[in-house]
Coordinates of C-alpha atoms in Angstrom, one line a residue:
M1 CA 12.9 -3.8 3.0
P2 CA 13.1 -0.8 5.4
A3 CA 15.3 -1.6 8.4
L4 CA 13.8 -3.5 11.3
S5 CA 14.4 -1.1 13.8
G6 CA -15.9 13.6 5.5
P7 CA -17.2 14.1 2.3
E8 CA -17.1 11.4 -0.3
L9 CA -14.6 12.1 -3.0
R10 CA -14.9 11.0 -6.6
F11 CA -12.0 11.1 -9.0
P12 CA -11.9 10.8 -12.8
G13 CA -10.5 7.5 -14.0
V14 CA -11.2 5.6 -10.7
L15 CA -14.0 3.2 -10.0
S16 CA -16.7 5.1 -8.1
P17 CA -16.9 4.1 -4.4
P18 CA -20.2 3.2 -2.8
S19 CA -22.2 6.3 -1.8
D20 CA -22.9 5.2 1.8
A21 CA -19.4 4.3 2.8
L22 CA -18.9 7.3 5.0
K23 CA -22.2 7.5 6.8
N24 CA -22.3 7.4 10.6
P25 CA -18.7 8.6 11.4
T26 CA -17.5 7.6 14.8
S27 CA -14.7 8.8 17.0
T28 CA -13.1 5.4 17.3
P29 CA -11.2 3.6 14.6
D30 CA -13.3 0.5 14.8
G31 CA -16.6 2.2 15.3
N32 CA -17.3 0.4 18.5
S33 CA -16.6 1.6 22.0
S34 CA -16.4 -1.9 23.4
P35 CA -13.2 -3.7 22.6
K36 CA -14.7 -7.0 23.6
S37 CA -17.4 -6.8 20.9
S38 CA -15.1 -5.3 18.2
K39 CA -14.8 -7.2 14.9
Y40 CA -11.7 -5.2 14.0
F41 CA -9.6 -8.3 13.8
A42 CA -12.1 -10.5 12.1
T43 CA -10.9 -12.7 9.3
E44 CA -14.2 -13.4 7.7
K45 CA -14.0 -14.5 4.1
K46 CA -16.2 -13.3 1.4
Q47 CA -17.3 -14.1 -2.1
P48 CA -15.1 -12.1 -4.6
Q49 CA -16.8 -9.2 -6.2
P50 CA -16.9 -9.0 -10.0
S51 CA -14.6 -6.0 -10.1
Q52 CA -12.1 -7.4 -7.5
L53 CA -8.6 -8.2 -8.6
Q54 CA -8.3 -12.0 -8.6
A55 CA -5.5 -14.5 -8.0
D56 CA -4.3 -14.4 -11.6
F57 CA -3.4 -10.7 -11.2
F58 CA -1.2 -11.3 -8.3
N59 CA 0.4 -14.4 -9.8
Q60 CA 3.2 -12.5 -11.7
P61 CA 6.9 -11.9 -11.1
C62 CA 7.8 -9.4 -8.3
I63 CA 9.0 -6.5 -10.4
S64 CA 6.1 -6.9 -12.8
L65 CA 3.6 -6.9 -9.9
A66 CA 5.2 -3.9 -8.3
K67 CA 4.6 -1.9 -11.5
S68 CA 1.2 -3.4 -12.1
F69 CA 0.0 -2.3 -8.7
L70 CA 0.4 1.4 -9.7
G71 CA -3.0 2.8 -10.4
Q72 CA -4.9 0.0 -8.7
I73 CA -7.2 0.6 -5.8
L74 CA -6.7 -0.7 -2.2
V75 CA -10.0 -1.1 -0.3
R76 CA -10.3 -1.4 3.4
K77 CA -13.7 -2.2 4.9
L78 CA -14.0 -1.2 8.6
P79 CA -16.2 -3.3 11.0
D80 CA -18.9 -0.6 10.9
G81 CA -19.2 -1.0 7.1
R82 CA -17.4 2.2 6.1
E83 CA -14.9 1.7 3.3
L84 CA -11.5 3.4 2.8
W85 CA -10.2 3.7 -0.8
G86 CA -6.7 4.6 -2.0
R87 CA -5.0 4.5 -5.3
I88 CA -1.6 2.9 -5.2
V89 CA 1.0 5.4 -6.4
E90 CA 4.3 4.0 -5.1
T91 CA 5.7 0.5 -4.5
E92 CA 9.0 -1.4 -3.9
A93 CA 10.0 -4.8 -5.1
Y94 CA 11.8 -7.2 -2.8
L95 CA 13.0 -10.2 -4.8
G96 CA 14.0 -12.7 -2.1
G97 CA 17.0 -15.0 -2.8
E98 CA 20.1 -12.8 -3.4
D99 CA 18.3 -9.5 -2.7
E100 CA 20.3 -8.3 0.2
A101 CA 17.5 -5.9 1.3
S102 CA 14.8 -8.5 1.5
H103 CA 13.7 -10.1 4.7
S104 CA 13.9 -13.5 2.9
K105 CA 17.4 -13.0 1.5
G106 CA 19.2 -16.3 1.0
G107 CA 15.9 -18.1 1.1
K108 CA 15.6 -17.6 4.8
Q109 CA 12.1 -18.5 6.0
T110 CA 11.0 -17.8 9.5
Q111 CA 7.7 -17.7 11.4
R112 CA 7.8 -13.9 11.0
N113 CA 8.3 -13.7 7.2
A114 CA 6.3 -16.9 6.3
A115 CA 3.8 -14.8 4.3
M116 CA 6.5 -14.0 1.8
F117 CA 6.6 -17.7 0.8
M118 CA 2.8 -18.1 0.5
K119 CA 0.7 -17.9 -2.6
P120 CA 0.8 -14.6 -4.6
G121 CA -1.7 -12.1 -3.1
T122 CA -0.9 -12.9 0.5
L123 CA -0.3 -10.0 2.8
Y124 CA 3.0 -9.8 4.7
V125 CA 2.8 -7.3 7.5
Y126 CA 5.8 -6.5 9.7
Q127 CA 6.6 -4.0 12.4
I128 CA 9.4 -1.5 12.5
Y129 CA 10.8 0.4 15.5
G130 CA 8.4 -1.6 17.6
I131 CA 5.6 0.8 16.8
Y132 CA 4.8 1.1 13.1
F133 CA 3.6 -1.4 10.5
C134 CA 4.4 -2.0 6.8
V135 CA 2.3 -4.0 4.4
N136 CA 3.6 -6.1 1.5
V137 CA 1.9 -8.5 -1.0
S138 CA 3.6 -11.7 -2.0
S139 CA 4.3 -12.4 -5.7
Q140 CA 5.7 -15.1 -7.9
G141 CA 9.2 -16.1 -6.8
E142 CA 10.5 -17.8 -3.6
G143 CA 10.2 -15.2 -0.8
A144 CA 9.4 -12.3 -3.1
A145 CA 7.0 -9.6 -2.2
V146 CA 6.0 -6.0 -3.0
L147 CA 5.9 -3.2 -0.4
L148 CA 3.0 -0.8 -0.7
R149 CA 4.7 2.6 -0.1
S150 CA 2.2 5.3 -0.8
L151 CA -1.5 5.7 -1.6
E152 CA -3.5 8.6 -3.1
P153 CA -6.6 8.8 -0.8
L154 CA -9.8 8.6 -2.7
Q155 CA -12.6 7.9 -0.1
G156 CA -12.8 8.1 3.7
L157 CA -10.3 10.9 4.2
D158 CA -11.8 12.0 7.4
V159 CA -11.7 8.5 8.8
M160 CA -8.1 8.2 7.7
R161 CA -7.3 11.4 9.7
E162 CA -8.9 9.9 12.8
L163 CA -6.9 6.7 12.4
R164 CA -3.7 8.7 11.8
S165 CA -4.3 11.1 14.8
T166 CA -4.7 8.2 17.2
S167 CA -1.1 7.2 16.4
R168 CA 0.4 10.7 16.7
K169 CA 1.8 12.0 20.0
G170 CA 0.5 15.3 21.5
P171 CA -1.5 18.0 19.7
A172 CA -0.8 18.4 16.1
K173 CA -2.1 20.3 13.1
P174 CA -4.7 18.4 11.0
L175 CA -3.0 16.4 8.3
K176 CA -3.3 17.5 4.7
D177 CA -4.7 15.1 2.1
W178 CA -1.2 14.4 0.7
Q179 CA 0.2 13.6 4.1
L180 CA -2.3 10.8 5.0
C181 CA -0.8 7.9 3.1
N182 CA 2.6 9.1 1.7
G183 CA 4.7 6.4 3.3
P184 CA 4.4 2.7 4.1
S185 CA 3.7 3.1 7.9
K186 CA 1.4 6.1 7.3
L187 CA -0.8 4.2 4.9
C188 CA -1.0 1.3 7.4
Q189 CA -2.1 3.8 10.1
A190 CA -4.6 5.5 7.8
F191 CA -6.1 2.1 6.7
G192 CA -6.1 0.5 10.1
I193 CA -3.6 -2.3 9.0
D194 CA -1.6 -4.0 11.7
K195 CA 0.0 -7.4 12.4
A196 CA -3.5 -9.0 12.5
F197 CA -3.6 -8.6 8.7
D198 CA -0.4 -10.7 8.2
Q199 CA -1.0 -13.8 6.0
R200 CA -4.4 -12.7 4.8
D201 CA -5.4 -13.4 1.3
L202 CA -6.4 -10.3 -0.8
T203 CA -8.6 -12.4 -3.0
Q204 CA -10.6 -13.8 -0.1
D205 CA -10.6 -11.4 2.8
A206 CA -13.8 -9.5 3.8
A207 CA -11.9 -6.5 5.3
I208 CA -9.3 -5.8 2.7
W209 CA -9.0 -6.3 -1.1
M210 CA -8.1 -4.5 -4.4
V211 CA -10.1 -3.4 -7.3
P212 CA -8.8 -2.3 -10.7
G213 CA -8.2 1.4 -11.5
Q214 CA -9.8 2.5 -14.8
E215 CA -6.9 4.6 -16.1
L216 CA -3.6 2.8 -15.6
P217 CA -0.3 4.4 -16.2
G218 CA 2.0 3.7 -19.2
E219 CA 5.7 3.1 -19.0
Q220 CA 6.4 6.8 -19.5
D221 CA 4.4 7.6 -16.4
V222 CA 6.4 5.3 -14.1
V223 CA 9.7 6.3 -12.4
A224 CA 12.0 3.5 -11.5
T225 CA 14.6 4.4 -8.9
A226 CA 16.4 3.1 -5.7
R227 CA 14.5 1.8 -2.7
I228 CA 14.3 3.9 0.5
G229 CA 15.5 3.1 4.0
I230 CA 17.3 -0.2 3.3
G231 CA 20.7 1.0 4.5
N232 CA 24.0 -0.2 3.0
R233 CA 23.1 -3.3 1.0
G234 CA 25.9 -3.1 -1.6
E235 CA 24.8 -3.0 -5.2
W236 CA 21.2 -3.7 -4.0
S237 CA 21.0 -0.3 -2.4
Q238 CA 21.1 1.3 -5.9
K239 CA 19.0 -1.1 -7.9
P240 CA 15.9 0.6 -9.4
L241 CA 13.3 -1.4 -7.6
R242 CA 11.1 1.4 -6.3
F243 CA 8.4 2.5 -8.7
Y244 CA 6.1 5.5 -8.5
L245 CA 3.7 7.6 -10.6
R246 CA 5.6 10.5 -12.1
G247 CA 4.1 13.9 -11.1
N248 CA 1.9 12.4 -8.4
K249 CA 1.9 14.6 -5.3
F250 CA 1.0 11.7 -3.0
V251 CA 4.4 9.9 -3.5
S252 CA 6.6 9.8 -0.4
V253 CA 9.9 10.7 -2.0
V254 CA 10.5 12.1 -5.5
D255 CA 13.6 11.4 -7.4
K256 CA 14.1 14.8 -9.2
K257 CA 17.3 13.7 -10.9
M258 CA 15.6 10.6 -12.5
E259 CA 12.6 12.7 -13.5
R260 CA 14.9 15.2 -15.2
E261 CA 16.6 12.4 -17.1
M262 CA 13.3 11.0 -18.2
A263 CA 12.1 14.4 -19.4
A264 CA 15.3 14.9 -21.4
M265 CA 14.7 11.6 -23.2
E266 CA 11.2 12.5 -24.3
P267 CA 10.8 13.3 -28.0
I268 CA 10.2 17.0 -28.7
S269 CA 6.8 17.5 -30.3
C270 CA 6.6 19.8 -33.3
S271 CA 3.5 22.0 -33.5

């Protein structure tokens, strides 16, 4: 894993978000000016919705889950009822065990990484540089988890900009759509995800869950390449355990060399 150091939008092929999710915008991330009355860190459980991804989806091997996440939708419900929707376009698999880049390498289990050893579908949120957060989802395998690297924002973009702006220092230009969630810490800022979300269950939580995308990518649409920001981890630095949607502009880092190789291997169609 990386070193520890307004308007509603509708997209083809994606489940249509609720029409009232962006009403009553506020200037604060939690929609409440009083921190004492904020429900921002509530862990209320809910009854799973019919379209929500269930436990059997998350209960698969790490690499398989990392690929299966591509095209699925992450939903974040804010305390004021507004929902943020983002299509997952980039992930990284961390296998645990002998994976030198994993926080659970060698089977090391601590209070900090405990979520990696919990049932598949459990969120593992950790902090980097003492400021930013990254969110992972546990899978099958001892200490294995998938890092969510980038999202394609679908709904609530203005709210995402508000949440991102509160984390930026000094005056800055408004973020473009593709800049909102194109990185693990950026997506956590945009979705209001912090350490309070650690060890939450994606199948039970009332503030965050996943729903299926309607048009999922095929193998030819997925680029497999090396993970980012893991430093010198020997052979593990080069293993193709990062997966992203080919041609998607919301991906954090594009591997042009790998994409050229994939293009060269495609059969030439005769018209």
